[in-house]
Amino acid sequence: LSAKSKEEVTDGQLFPDCRDQKNEGGVFIFPFGQPEYQGCSILFSRKSFGCGSSREHAAWALKAWGIKAIVAESFEDIFAGNCASNGIPCVTAPIDIIDNFAYFNEKTPGQIEAVIGLEDLTLQITDMELVIKVGMDPIQRQIVLTGKTSWDVLKADAETVDRFYKSLLA
């Protein structure tokens, strides 16, 4: 494996092994291959999303594909941090909301509109006339909202970091 820069990662590297698979009827099995989902920018998933995808390449490929946010029951921490550093918020929602979204989305693939409000941490699914509170790691939220990296956040509170470091040495 060779290291790749952010600019070298393309949308063609997002789930290439399963994205292009078709069933016997010639229909794409994986939603990313289905024409109805082209242009969708919010990815809905279940628990532990990003598990095994802790390298930044995963976030880069999602961003190159056009994913602007991810909603899941839970996330792998390093993956969610890499997404935040690349401007992709990872917000948590109850599984029943995700399942209901999936059910209605199967009826009209790629047609349901969802909006994430990072300021008030809400998920609005307009077709279902639903607004719910979502969760997001506060530091990752700050990174996405401000564009500052985790290093910038740490530097901004250098006194607290220094006190913590000194307490470890004591």
PDB file of C-alpha atoms in Angstrom:
ATOM      1  CA  LEU A   1       0.000   0.000   0.000  1.00  0.00           C
ATOM      2  CA  SER A   2       1.196   3.463  -0.747  1.00  0.00           C
ATOM      3  CA  ALA A   3       0.208   6.598   1.110  1.00  0.00           C
ATOM      4  CA  LYS A   4      -2.094   8.824  -0.880  1.00  0.00           C
ATOM      5  CA  SER A   5      -2.773  12.472  -0.411  1.00  0.00           C
ATOM      6  CA  LYS A   6      -6.294  13.785  -0.068  1.00  0.00           C
ATOM      7  CA  GLU A   7      -6.193  15.007  -3.659  1.00  0.00           C
ATOM      8  CA  GLU A   8      -5.351  11.519  -4.965  1.00  0.00           C
ATOM      9  CA  VAL A   9      -8.408   9.843  -3.411  1.00  0.00           C
ATOM     10  CA  THR A  10     -11.345   9.770  -5.823  1.00  0.00           C
ATOM     11  CA  ASP A  11     -14.971   8.772  -5.653  1.00  0.00           C
ATOM     12  CA  GLY A  12     -14.026   5.612  -7.572  1.00  0.00           C
ATOM     13  CA  GLN A  13     -12.362   4.323  -4.420  1.00  0.00           C
ATOM     14  CA  LEU A  14     -15.553   4.331  -2.351  1.00  0.00           C
ATOM     15  CA  PHE A  15     -16.654   0.726  -1.818  1.00  0.00           C
ATOM     16  CA  PRO A  16     -15.509  -0.335  -5.318  1.00  0.00           C
ATOM     17  CA  ASP A  17     -15.801  -4.075  -4.585  1.00  0.00           C
ATOM     18  CA  CYS A  18     -19.451  -3.953  -3.603  1.00  0.00           C
ATOM     19  CA  ARG A  19     -20.705  -0.720  -5.203  1.00  0.00           C
ATOM     20  CA  ASP A  20     -20.712  -2.179  -8.712  1.00  0.00           C
ATOM     21  CA  GLN A  21     -22.176  -5.608  -7.863  1.00  0.00           C
ATOM     22  CA  LYS A  22     -25.496  -6.490  -9.483  1.00  0.00           C
ATOM     23  CA  ASN A  23     -27.993  -9.241  -8.770  1.00  0.00           C
ATOM     24  CA  GLU A  24     -29.100 -11.760 -11.427  1.00  0.00           C
ATOM     25  CA  GLY A  25     -31.618  -9.238 -12.743  1.00  0.00           C
ATOM     26  CA  GLY A  26     -28.891  -6.678 -13.378  1.00  0.00           C
ATOM     27  CA  VAL A  27     -29.931  -4.411 -10.491  1.00  0.00           C
ATOM     28  CA  PHE A  28     -27.237  -2.882  -8.304  1.00  0.00           C
ATOM     29  CA  ILE A  29     -27.171  -4.499  -4.863  1.00  0.00           C
ATOM     30  CA  PHE A  30     -25.369  -1.684  -3.048  1.00  0.00           C
ATOM     31  CA  PRO A  31     -27.166   1.702  -2.838  1.00  0.00           C
ATOM     32  CA  PHE A  32     -24.087   3.657  -3.980  1.00  0.00           C
ATOM     33  CA  GLY A  33     -24.351   1.939  -7.362  1.00  0.00           C
ATOM     34  CA  GLN A  34     -28.063   2.608  -7.816  1.00  0.00           C
ATOM     35  CA  PRO A  35     -28.918   5.595 -10.036  1.00  0.00           C
ATOM     36  CA  GLU A  36     -31.707   6.718  -7.658  1.00  0.00           C
ATOM     37  CA  TYR A  37     -29.138   7.516  -4.983  1.00  0.00           C
ATOM     38  CA  GLN A  38     -26.719   9.495  -7.146  1.00  0.00           C
ATOM     39  CA  GLY A  39     -26.443  12.995  -5.728  1.00  0.00           C
ATOM     40  CA  CYS A  40     -27.641  12.089  -2.234  1.00  0.00           C
ATOM     41  CA  SER A  41     -25.454  13.824   0.320  1.00  0.00           C
ATOM     42  CA  ILE A  42     -26.513  12.389   3.693  1.00  0.00           C
ATOM     43  CA  LEU A  43     -25.634   8.784   4.417  1.00  0.00           C
ATOM     44  CA  PHE A  44     -27.837   6.879   6.894  1.00  0.00           C
ATOM     45  CA  SER A  45     -26.451   3.782   8.579  1.00  0.00           C
ATOM     46  CA  ARG A  46     -26.701   1.691  11.713  1.00  0.00           C
ATOM     47  CA  LYS A  47     -24.358   1.139  14.669  1.00  0.00           C
ATOM     48  CA  SER A  48     -20.561   1.272  14.714  1.00  0.00           C
ATOM     49  CA  PHE A  49     -20.360   3.011  11.346  1.00  0.00           C
ATOM     50  CA  GLY A  50     -16.761   3.416  10.214  1.00  0.00           C
ATOM     51  CA  CYS A  51     -15.502   0.422  12.180  1.00  0.00           C
ATOM     52  CA  GLY A  52     -12.339  -0.737  10.429  1.00  0.00           C
ATOM     53  CA  SER A  53     -12.092   2.513   8.462  1.00  0.00           C
ATOM     54  CA  SER A  54      -9.927   4.590  10.759  1.00  0.00           C
ATOM     55  CA  ARG A  55      -7.550   5.856   8.068  1.00  0.00           C
ATOM     56  CA  GLU A  56      -8.352   9.250   6.611  1.00  0.00           C
ATOM     57  CA  HIS A  57      -8.826   7.703   3.179  1.00  0.00           C
ATOM     58  CA  ALA A  58     -12.337   6.571   4.142  1.00  0.00           C
ATOM     59  CA  ALA A  59     -13.450  10.130   4.932  1.00  0.00           C
ATOM     60  CA  TRP A  60     -11.718  11.454   1.809  1.00  0.00           C
ATOM     61  CA  ALA A  61     -13.501   8.921  -0.431  1.00  0.00           C
ATOM     62  CA  LEU A  62     -16.896   9.715   1.138  1.00  0.00           C
ATOM     63  CA  LYS A  63     -16.287  13.430   0.623  1.00  0.00           C
ATOM     64  CA  ALA A  64     -15.166  12.878  -2.983  1.00  0.00           C
ATOM     65  CA  TRP A  65     -18.413  10.933  -3.581  1.00  0.00           C
ATOM     66  CA  GLY A  66     -20.415  13.922  -2.313  1.00  0.00           C
ATOM     67  CA  ILE A  67     -21.332  12.797   1.190  1.00  0.00           C
ATOM     68  CA  LYS A  68     -21.770  15.890   3.374  1.00  0.00           C
ATOM     69  CA  ALA A  69     -23.016  14.229   6.584  1.00  0.00           C
ATOM     70  CA  ILE A  70     -23.561  10.794   8.113  1.00  0.00           C
ATOM     71  CA  VAL A  71     -26.374   9.761  10.455  1.00  0.00           C
ATOM     72  CA  ALA A  72     -25.944   6.500  12.376  1.00  0.00           C
ATOM     73  CA  GLU A  73     -26.800   4.878  15.669  1.00  0.00           C
ATOM     74  CA  SER A  74     -23.100   5.044  16.655  1.00  0.00           C
ATOM     75  CA  PHE A  75     -19.681   5.638  15.110  1.00  0.00           C
ATOM     76  CA  GLU A  76     -16.155   4.334  15.450  1.00  0.00           C
ATOM     77  CA  ASP A  77     -14.342   7.191  17.201  1.00  0.00           C
ATOM     78  CA  ILE A  78     -11.283   7.580  14.968  1.00  0.00           C
ATOM     79  CA  PHE A  79     -13.417   7.439  11.821  1.00  0.00           C
ATOM     80  CA  ALA A  80     -15.791  10.121  13.165  1.00  0.00           C
ATOM     81  CA  GLY A  81     -12.821  12.314  14.080  1.00  0.00           C
ATOM     82  CA  ASN A  82     -11.357  11.958  10.592  1.00  0.00           C
ATOM     83  CA  CYS A  83     -14.727  12.844   9.091  1.00  0.00           C
ATOM     84  CA  ALA A  84     -14.982  15.954  11.284  1.00  0.00           C
ATOM     85  CA  SER A  85     -11.488  17.039  10.252  1.00  0.00           C
ATOM     86  CA  ASN A  86     -12.695  16.806   6.655  1.00  0.00           C
ATOM     87  CA  GLY A  87     -15.918  18.736   7.275  1.00  0.00           C
ATOM     88  CA  ILE A  88     -18.256  15.735   7.410  1.00  0.00           C
ATOM     89  CA  PRO A  89     -20.403  15.737  10.567  1.00  0.00           C
ATOM     90  CA  CYS A  90     -21.203  12.326  12.064  1.00  0.00           C
ATOM     91  CA  VAL A  91     -24.414  12.617  14.074  1.00  0.00           C
ATOM     92  CA  THR A  92     -26.146   9.939  16.098  1.00  0.00           C
ATOM     93  CA  ALA A  93     -29.859   9.220  16.005  1.00  0.00           C
ATOM     94  CA  PRO A  94     -32.075   6.541  17.561  1.00  0.00           C
ATOM     95  CA  ILE A  95     -32.236   3.330  15.560  1.00  0.00           C
ATOM     96  CA  ASP A  96     -36.032   3.530  15.184  1.00  0.00           C
ATOM     97  CA  ILE A  97     -35.654   6.858  13.349  1.00  0.00           C
ATOM     98  CA  ILE A  98     -32.989   5.380  11.071  1.00  0.00           C
ATOM     99  CA  ASP A  99     -35.128   2.295  10.405  1.00  0.00           C
ATOM    100  CA  ASN A 100     -38.196   4.431   9.624  1.00  0.00           C
ATOM    101  CA  PHE A 101     -36.131   6.570   7.262  1.00  0.00           C
ATOM    102  CA  ALA A 102     -34.877   3.410   5.522  1.00  0.00           C
ATOM    103  CA  TYR A 103     -38.417   2.040   5.217  1.00  0.00           C
ATOM    104  CA  PHE A 104     -39.799   5.199   3.589  1.00  0.00           C
ATOM    105  CA  ASN A 105     -36.667   5.619   1.484  1.00  0.00           C
ATOM    106  CA  GLU A 106     -37.193   2.150  -0.014  1.00  0.00           C
ATOM    107  CA  LYS A 107     -40.619   3.317  -1.240  1.00  0.00           C
ATOM    108  CA  THR A 108     -39.148   6.385  -2.993  1.00  0.00           C
ATOM    109  CA  PRO A 109     -35.371   5.839  -3.265  1.00  0.00           C
ATOM    110  CA  GLY A 110     -33.265   8.949  -2.935  1.00  0.00           C
ATOM    111  CA  GLN A 111     -36.288  11.261  -2.781  1.00  0.00           C
ATOM    112  CA  ILE A 112     -36.683  11.949   0.945  1.00  0.00           C
ATOM    113  CA  GLU A 113     -35.211  15.259   2.039  1.00  0.00           C
ATOM    114  CA  ALA A 114     -33.305  15.434   5.312  1.00  0.00           C
ATOM    115  CA  VAL A 115     -31.607  18.456   6.865  1.00  0.00           C
ATOM    116  CA  ILE A 116     -29.124  18.403   9.733  1.00  0.00           C
ATOM    117  CA  GLY A 117     -28.929  21.490  11.935  1.00  0.00           C
ATOM    118  CA  LEU A 118     -25.517  21.513  13.566  1.00  0.00           C
ATOM    119  CA  GLU A 119     -26.237  24.645  15.598  1.00  0.00           C
ATOM    120  CA  ASP A 120     -29.200  23.109  17.417  1.00  0.00           C
ATOM    121  CA  LEU A 121     -28.294  19.444  16.762  1.00  0.00           C
ATOM    122  CA  THR A 122     -31.491  18.511  14.979  1.00  0.00           C
ATOM    123  CA  LEU A 123     -32.388  16.203  12.141  1.00  0.00           C
ATOM    124  CA  GLN A 124     -35.363  17.268  10.088  1.00  0.00           C
ATOM    125  CA  ILE A 125     -36.880  14.772   7.688  1.00  0.00           C
ATOM    126  CA  THR A 126     -39.280  16.957   5.757  1.00  0.00           C
ATOM    127  CA  ASP A 127     -41.260  14.219   4.009  1.00  0.00           C
ATOM    128  CA  MET A 128     -42.025  12.597   7.359  1.00  0.00           C
ATOM    129  CA  GLU A 129     -42.684  15.985   9.015  1.00  0.00           C
ATOM    130  CA  LEU A 130     -40.244  14.959  11.709  1.00  0.00           C
ATOM    131  CA  VAL A 131     -37.684  16.940  13.694  1.00  0.00           C
ATOM    132  CA  ILE A 132     -35.604  15.138  16.300  1.00  0.00           C
ATOM    133  CA  LYS A 133     -32.592  15.896  18.458  1.00  0.00           C
ATOM    134  CA  VAL A 134     -29.391  14.200  17.352  1.00  0.00           C
ATOM    135  CA  GLY A 135     -26.056  13.756  19.081  1.00  0.00           C
ATOM    136  CA  MET A 136     -22.543  14.666  18.075  1.00  0.00           C
ATOM    137  CA  ASP A 137     -19.222  14.714  19.867  1.00  0.00           C
ATOM    138  CA  PRO A 138     -18.837  18.343  21.026  1.00  0.00           C
ATOM    139  CA  ILE A 139     -15.233  18.699  19.875  1.00  0.00           C
ATOM    140  CA  GLN A 140     -16.009  17.193  16.467  1.00  0.00           C
ATOM    141  CA  ARG A 141     -19.002  19.510  16.187  1.00  0.00           C
ATOM    142  CA  GLN A 142     -16.806  22.509  16.959  1.00  0.00           C
ATOM    143  CA  ILE A 143     -14.290  21.369  14.335  1.00  0.00           C
ATOM    144  CA  VAL A 144     -16.989  21.055  11.657  1.00  0.00           C
ATOM    145  CA  LEU A 145     -18.622  24.377  12.561  1.00  0.00           C
ATOM    146  CA  THR A 146     -15.390  26.389  12.732  1.00  0.00           C
ATOM    147  CA  GLY A 147     -13.156  24.544  10.298  1.00  0.00           C
ATOM    148  CA  LYS A 148     -10.480  24.376  12.976  1.00  0.00           C
ATOM    149  CA  THR A 149      -8.614  21.121  13.504  1.00  0.00           C
ATOM    150  CA  SER A 150      -8.406  19.259  16.808  1.00  0.00           C
ATOM    151  CA  TRP A 151      -4.894  20.677  17.163  1.00  0.00           C
ATOM    152  CA  ASP A 152      -6.324  24.211  16.900  1.00  0.00           C
ATOM    153  CA  VAL A 153      -8.890  23.369  19.582  1.00  0.00           C
ATOM    154  CA  LEU A 154      -6.169  22.046  21.905  1.00  0.00           C
ATOM    155  CA  LYS A 155      -3.963  25.089  21.346  1.00  0.00           C
ATOM    156  CA  ALA A 156      -6.874  27.387  22.171  1.00  0.00           C
ATOM    157  CA  ASP A 157      -7.088  25.821  25.645  1.00  0.00           C
ATOM    158  CA  ALA A 158      -3.361  25.351  26.247  1.00  0.00           C
ATOM    159  CA  GLU A 159      -3.678  26.024  29.985  1.00  0.00           C
ATOM    160  CA  THR A 160      -6.010  23.068  30.517  1.00  0.00           C
ATOM    161  CA  VAL A 161      -3.807  20.819  28.403  1.00  0.00           C
ATOM    162  CA  ASP A 162      -0.725  21.935  30.354  1.00  0.00           C
ATOM    163  CA  ARG A 163      -2.441  21.284  33.732  1.00  0.00           C
ATOM    164  CA  PHE A 164      -3.511  17.826  32.546  1.00  0.00           C
ATOM    165  CA  TYR A 165       0.008  17.018  31.333  1.00  0.00           C
ATOM    166  CA  LYS A 166       1.537  18.145  34.642  1.00  0.00           C
ATOM    167  CA  SER A 167      -0.977  16.038  36.587  1.00  0.00           C
ATOM    168  CA  LEU A 168       0.156  12.981  34.621  1.00  0.00           C
ATOM    169  CA  LEU A 169       3.775  13.634  35.539  1.00  0.00           C
ATOM    170  CA  ALA A 170       2.994  14.186  39.242  1.00  0.00           C
TER     171      ALA A 170
END
